[in-house]
mmCIF file of C-alpha atoms in Angstrom:
data_model
loop_
_atom_site.group_PDB
_atom_site.id
_atom_site.type_symbol
_atom_site.label_atom_id
_atom_site.label_comp_id
_atom_site.label_asym_id
_atom_site.label_seq_id
_atom_site.Cartn_x
_atom_site.Cartn_y
_atom_site.Cartn_z
ATOM 1 C CA MET A 1 13.194 -22.506 -3.928
ATOM 2 C CA THR A 2 9.833 -23.787 -5.133
ATOM 3 C CA SER A 3 9.464 -24.373 -8.854
ATOM 4 C CA HIS A 4 6.607 -22.835 -10.779
ATOM 5 C CA PRO A 5 4.670 -25.506 -12.671
ATOM 6 C CA ALA A 6 3.900 -25.022 -16.331
ATOM 7 C CA GLY A 7 0.295 -26.012 -15.773
ATOM 8 C CA GLU A 8 -2.139 -27.516 -13.344
ATOM 9 C CA PRO A 9 -4.763 -30.212 -13.838
ATOM 10 C CA ALA A 10 -8.357 -29.103 -14.042
ATOM 11 C CA ALA A 11 -9.732 -28.016 -10.677
ATOM 12 C CA GLU A 12 -11.707 -30.675 -8.853
ATOM 13 C CA PRO A 13 -14.464 -30.080 -6.314
ATOM 14 C CA ALA A 14 -13.239 -30.425 -2.746
ATOM 15 C CA GLY A 15 -16.193 -32.536 -1.721
ATOM 16 C CA PRO A 16 -18.862 -34.745 -3.301
ATOM 17 C CA PRO A 17 -20.394 -33.184 -6.401
ATOM 18 C CA PRO A 18 -24.006 -32.069 -6.291
ATOM 19 C CA ASN A 19 -26.838 -34.085 -7.807
ATOM 20 C CA PRO A 20 -25.882 -34.456 -11.510
ATOM 21 C CA ARG A 21 -29.051 -32.768 -12.787
ATOM 22 C CA ARG A 22 -28.670 -29.882 -10.340
ATOM 23 C CA ALA A 23 -25.002 -29.595 -11.299
ATOM 24 C CA GLU A 24 -25.990 -29.442 -14.974
ATOM 25 C CA ILE A 25 -28.483 -26.666 -14.235
ATOM 26 C CA LEU A 26 -25.922 -24.714 -12.207
ATOM 27 C CA ALA A 27 -23.317 -24.991 -14.973
ATOM 28 C CA ALA A 28 -25.785 -23.861 -17.634
ATOM 29 C CA ALA A 29 -26.993 -21.022 -15.416
ATOM 30 C CA ALA A 30 -23.440 -19.799 -14.856
ATOM 31 C CA GLU A 31 -22.860 -19.534 -18.591
ATOM 32 C CA LEU A 32 -26.202 -17.792 -19.192
ATOM 33 C CA PHE A 33 -25.852 -15.378 -16.271
ATOM 34 C CA ALA A 34 -22.293 -14.507 -17.331
ATOM 35 C CA ARG A 35 -23.305 -13.895 -20.935
ATOM 36 C CA ARG A 36 -26.674 -12.160 -20.473
ATOM 37 C CA GLY A 37 -26.776 -11.064 -16.840
ATOM 38 C CA TYR A 38 -28.974 -12.521 -14.115
ATOM 39 C CA HIS A 39 -31.918 -10.281 -14.975
ATOM 40 C CA GLY A 40 -31.636 -11.147 -18.673
ATOM 41 C CA VAL A 41 -32.260 -14.853 -18.050
ATOM 42 C CA SER A 42 -35.646 -16.398 -17.275
ATOM 43 C CA ILE A 43 -36.534 -19.708 -15.669
ATOM 44 C CA GLY A 44 -37.682 -20.779 -19.129
ATOM 45 C CA ASP A 45 -34.247 -19.940 -20.529
ATOM 46 C CA LEU A 46 -32.588 -22.035 -17.826
ATOM 47 C CA GLY A 47 -34.909 -24.934 -18.481
ATOM 48 C CA ARG A 48 -34.345 -24.855 -22.236
ATOM 49 C CA ALA A 49 -30.577 -24.824 -21.733
ATOM 50 C CA VAL A 50 -30.786 -28.241 -20.041
ATOM 51 C CA GLY A 51 -33.746 -29.686 -21.922
ATOM 52 C CA LEU A 52 -36.392 -28.971 -19.281
ATOM 53 C CA THR A 53 -39.542 -26.895 -19.300
ATOM 54 C CA GLY A 54 -39.659 -23.996 -16.869
ATOM 55 C CA PRO A 55 -42.105 -25.798 -14.543
ATOM 56 C CA ALA A 56 -39.947 -28.954 -14.590
ATOM 57 C CA LEU A 57 -36.961 -26.937 -13.378
ATOM 58 C CA TYR A 58 -38.906 -26.101 -10.209
ATOM 59 C CA ARG A 59 -38.506 -29.749 -9.192
ATOM 60 C CA HIS A 60 -34.807 -28.972 -8.701
ATOM 61 C CA PHE A 61 -34.802 -25.328 -7.554
ATOM 62 C CA SER A 62 -37.449 -23.110 -6.015
ATOM 63 C CA GLY A 63 -36.612 -20.300 -8.444
ATOM 64 C CA LYS A 64 -33.912 -18.320 -10.175
ATOM 65 C CA GLU A 65 -32.684 -16.758 -6.920
ATOM 66 C CA ALA A 66 -32.159 -20.236 -5.477
ATOM 67 C CA VAL A 67 -30.058 -21.206 -8.505
ATOM 68 C CA LEU A 68 -27.831 -18.144 -8.111
ATOM 69 C CA ALA A 69 -27.502 -18.568 -4.350
ATOM 70 C CA GLU A 70 -26.534 -22.243 -4.583
ATOM 71 C CA MET A 71 -24.069 -21.481 -7.360
ATOM 72 C CA LEU A 72 -22.179 -18.881 -5.339
ATOM 73 C CA LEU A 73 -22.367 -20.823 -2.080
ATOM 74 C CA ASP A 74 -21.020 -23.908 -3.804
ATOM 75 C CA ILE A 75 -17.963 -22.176 -5.243
ATOM 76 C CA SER A 76 -17.260 -20.432 -1.920
ATOM 77 C CA GLU A 77 -17.464 -23.719 -0.005
ATOM 78 C CA ARG A 78 -15.234 -25.501 -2.525
ATOM 79 C CA LEU A 79 -12.592 -22.788 -2.463
ATOM 80 C CA LEU A 80 -12.488 -22.717 1.335
ATOM 81 C CA ALA A 81 -12.408 -26.492 1.825
ATOM 82 C CA GLU A 82 -9.588 -27.059 -0.636
ATOM 83 C CA GLY A 83 -7.803 -23.884 0.405
ATOM 84 C CA ALA A 84 -7.762 -24.991 4.056
ATOM 85 C CA ARG A 85 -6.417 -28.399 3.042
ATOM 86 C CA ARG A 86 -3.581 -26.899 1.026
ATOM 87 C CA ALA A 87 -2.765 -24.187 3.556
ATOM 88 C CA ALA A 88 -2.168 -26.893 6.174
ATOM 89 C CA ASP A 89 1.130 -27.932 4.545
ATOM 90 C CA PRO A 90 3.754 -27.451 7.267
ATOM 91 C CA ASP A 91 6.109 -25.735 4.808
ATOM 92 C CA PRO A 92 4.611 -22.271 4.183
ATOM 93 C CA GLY A 93 6.379 -21.921 0.820
ATOM 94 C CA HIS A 94 4.866 -25.179 -0.371
ATOM 95 C CA ALA A 95 1.503 -24.147 1.074
ATOM 96 C CA LEU A 96 1.569 -20.868 -0.846
ATOM 97 C CA ASP A 97 2.391 -22.617 -4.114
ATOM 98 C CA ALA A 98 -0.370 -25.165 -3.481
ATOM 99 C CA LEU A 99 -2.884 -22.370 -2.834
ATOM 100 C CA LEU A 100 -1.802 -20.601 -5.999
ATOM 101 C CA ARG A 101 -2.094 -23.748 -8.115
ATOM 102 C CA TRP A 102 -5.585 -24.449 -6.729
ATOM 103 C CA HIS A 103 -6.912 -20.935 -7.232
ATOM 104 C CA ILE A 104 -5.352 -20.568 -10.688
ATOM 105 C CA ALA A 105 -6.837 -23.877 -11.839
ATOM 106 C CA PHE A 106 -10.223 -22.832 -10.513
ATOM 107 C CA ALA A 107 -10.018 -19.422 -12.170
ATOM 108 C CA LEU A 108 -8.984 -20.846 -15.536
ATOM 109 C CA ASP A 109 -11.655 -23.551 -15.469
ATOM 110 C CA ASN A 110 -14.523 -21.346 -14.275
ATOM 111 C CA PRO A 111 -14.445 -17.874 -15.864
ATOM 112 C CA ALA A 112 -18.248 -17.755 -16.040
ATOM 113 C CA LEU A 113 -18.534 -18.355 -12.278
ATOM 114 C CA ILE A 114 -16.048 -15.577 -11.604
ATOM 115 C CA THR A 115 -18.008 -13.200 -13.820
ATOM 116 C CA VAL A 116 -21.309 -14.085 -12.149
ATOM 117 C CA HIS A 117 -19.826 -13.644 -8.697
ATOM 118 C CA GLU A 118 -18.391 -10.229 -9.543
ATOM 119 C CA ARG A 119 -21.639 -8.972 -11.079
ATOM 120 C CA GLU A 120 -24.412 -10.697 -9.179
ATOM 121 C CA LEU A 121 -23.451 -11.306 -5.527
ATOM 122 C CA ASP A 122 -25.616 -8.398 -4.389
ATOM 123 C CA THR A 123 -28.605 -10.080 -6.078
ATOM 124 C CA VAL A 124 -28.354 -13.130 -3.791
ATOM 125 C CA PRO A 125 -30.867 -13.076 -0.895
ATOM 126 C CA ALA A 126 -29.382 -11.535 2.255
ATOM 127 C CA ALA A 127 -28.979 -14.677 4.358
ATOM 128 C CA GLN A 128 -27.125 -16.578 1.636
ATOM 129 C CA ARG A 129 -25.150 -13.487 0.639
ATOM 130 C CA HIS A 130 -23.866 -13.080 4.200
ATOM 131 C CA ARG A 131 -22.881 -16.752 4.257
ATOM 132 C CA VAL A 132 -20.999 -16.403 0.960
ATOM 133 C CA ARG A 133 -19.096 -13.435 2.378
ATOM 134 C CA ARG A 134 -18.261 -15.308 5.599
ATOM 135 C CA LEU A 135 -16.891 -18.205 3.556
ATOM 136 C CA GLN A 136 -14.865 -15.809 1.414
ATOM 137 C CA ARG A 137 -13.408 -14.080 4.464
ATOM 138 C CA ALA A 138 -12.410 -17.461 5.874
ATOM 139 C CA TYR A 139 -10.731 -18.338 2.564
ATOM 140 C CA VAL A 140 -8.764 -15.079 2.614
ATOM 141 C CA GLU A 141 -7.635 -15.851 6.172
ATOM 142 C CA GLU A 142 -6.160 -19.187 5.033
ATOM 143 C CA TRP A 143 -3.893 -17.245 2.670
ATOM 144 C CA VAL A 144 -3.143 -14.606 5.317
ATOM 145 C CA ALA A 145 -2.072 -17.303 7.768
ATOM 146 C CA VAL A 146 0.332 -18.812 5.205
ATOM 147 C CA LEU A 147 1.893 -15.429 4.420
ATOM 148 C CA ARG A 148 2.241 -14.689 8.119
ATOM 149 C CA ARG A 149 4.116 -17.968 8.522
ATOM 150 C CA LEU A 150 6.477 -16.808 5.777
ATOM 151 C CA ASN A 151 6.950 -13.469 7.557
ATOM 152 C CA PRO A 152 5.639 -13.397 11.146
ATOM 153 C CA GLY A 153 6.311 -9.665 11.408
ATOM 154 C CA LEU A 154 3.997 -8.724 8.538
ATOM 155 C CA PRO A 155 1.004 -6.664 9.766
ATOM 156 C CA ASP A 156 -2.371 -8.342 9.274
ATOM 157 C CA ASP A 157 -3.870 -5.402 7.378
ATOM 158 C CA ARG A 158 -0.982 -5.347 4.876
ATOM 159 C CA THR A 159 -1.138 -9.121 4.464
ATOM 160 C CA ARG A 160 -4.879 -9.109 3.885
ATOM 161 C CA ALA A 161 -4.597 -6.270 1.368
ATOM 162 C CA ALA A 162 -1.911 -8.211 -0.510
ATOM 163 C CA VAL A 163 -4.119 -11.304 -0.691
ATOM 164 C CA HIS A 164 -7.062 -9.313 -2.048
ATOM 165 C CA ALA A 165 -4.794 -7.671 -4.620
ATOM 166 C CA ALA A 166 -3.489 -11.087 -5.709
ATOM 167 C CA PHE A 167 -7.052 -12.341 -6.055
ATOM 168 C CA GLY A 168 -7.736 -9.415 -8.378
ATOM 169 C CA LEU A 169 -4.946 -10.695 -10.610
ATOM 170 C CA LEU A 170 -5.938 -14.361 -10.411
ATOM 171 C CA ASN A 171 -9.619 -13.640 -10.988
ATOM 172 C CA SER A 172 -8.864 -11.640 -14.137
ATOM 173 C CA THR A 173 -9.166 -14.815 -16.247
ATOM 174 C CA PRO A 174 -12.510 -13.909 -17.879
ATOM 175 C CA ARG A 175 -10.654 -10.975 -19.466
ATOM 176 C CA SER A 176 -6.968 -11.943 -19.479
ATOM 177 C CA ALA A 177 -6.801 -15.613 -20.460
ATOM 178 C CA ALA A 178 -7.887 -15.462 -24.109
ATOM 179 C CA GLY A 179 -4.475 -14.964 -25.716
ATOM 180 C CA LEU A 180 -2.491 -17.858 -24.197
ATOM 181 C CA ASP A 181 -3.028 -21.581 -23.894
ATOM 182 C CA ARG A 182 -3.996 -22.927 -20.479
ATOM 183 C CA ALA A 183 -0.530 -24.095 -19.442
ATOM 184 C CA ALA A 184 1.111 -20.812 -20.428
ATOM 185 C CA MET A 185 -1.541 -18.724 -18.676
ATOM 186 C CA SER A 186 -1.317 -20.878 -15.558
ATOM 187 C CA ALA A 187 2.452 -20.419 -15.397
ATOM 188 C CA LEU A 188 2.179 -16.664 -16.002
ATOM 189 C CA LEU A 189 -0.428 -16.171 -13.277
ATOM 190 C CA HIS A 190 1.580 -18.286 -10.854
ATOM 191 C CA THR A 191 4.776 -16.342 -11.465
ATOM 192 C CA MET A 192 3.097 -12.935 -11.250
ATOM 193 C CA ALA A 193 0.970 -13.682 -8.186
ATOM 194 C CA ARG A 194 3.789 -15.314 -6.251
ATOM 195 C CA ALA A 195 6.107 -12.401 -6.998
ATOM 196 C CA ALA A 196 3.437 -9.936 -5.884
ATOM 197 C CA LEU A 197 2.759 -11.794 -2.643
ATOM 198 C CA GLN A 198 6.471 -12.228 -1.902
ATOM 199 C CA SER A 199 7.020 -8.503 -2.404
ATOM 200 C CA ALA A 200 4.437 -7.846 0.311
ATOM 201 C CA THR A 201 6.350 -10.017 2.782
#
């Protein structure tokens, strides 16, 4: 039996972080877009949030669409890279717990990114939007493969539906995480999501 940890360290990027100034802009944009909506934020607003004029921000991004697209591509790439690494554990029970700890840490540390993704993905230009969705599908398949190793007889469509349902729970943090401290919320999400996924197998 795998124990359920009381908490998880803050999520770390799977690869090298972006340019520090670009990363600062992306972080500020996530908070602004989550709070006011993409269309309620101007380039000038983004610049002021990081101490730049609007024109100076264009040295880092070609425009507001480019900021949003890079933001959502970055989180999709990070989730997939780290998810694939954790799913490779030869013990599928350990792999599932590792995936849960990674996704829960990410969800607790990045509620603004989750909110922006839920609301604004359709605003991303088509080419980048399709890439984000391909990355997300690949991330789902890492989870599906782990669950199939736990129960080889489980149909793919049922397994995939269970993963998406679990993501709905894990990605509820912008709304569900206010009443508990981080460690308690992490443990609760882990227990609930693992139980839900196990019931599907």
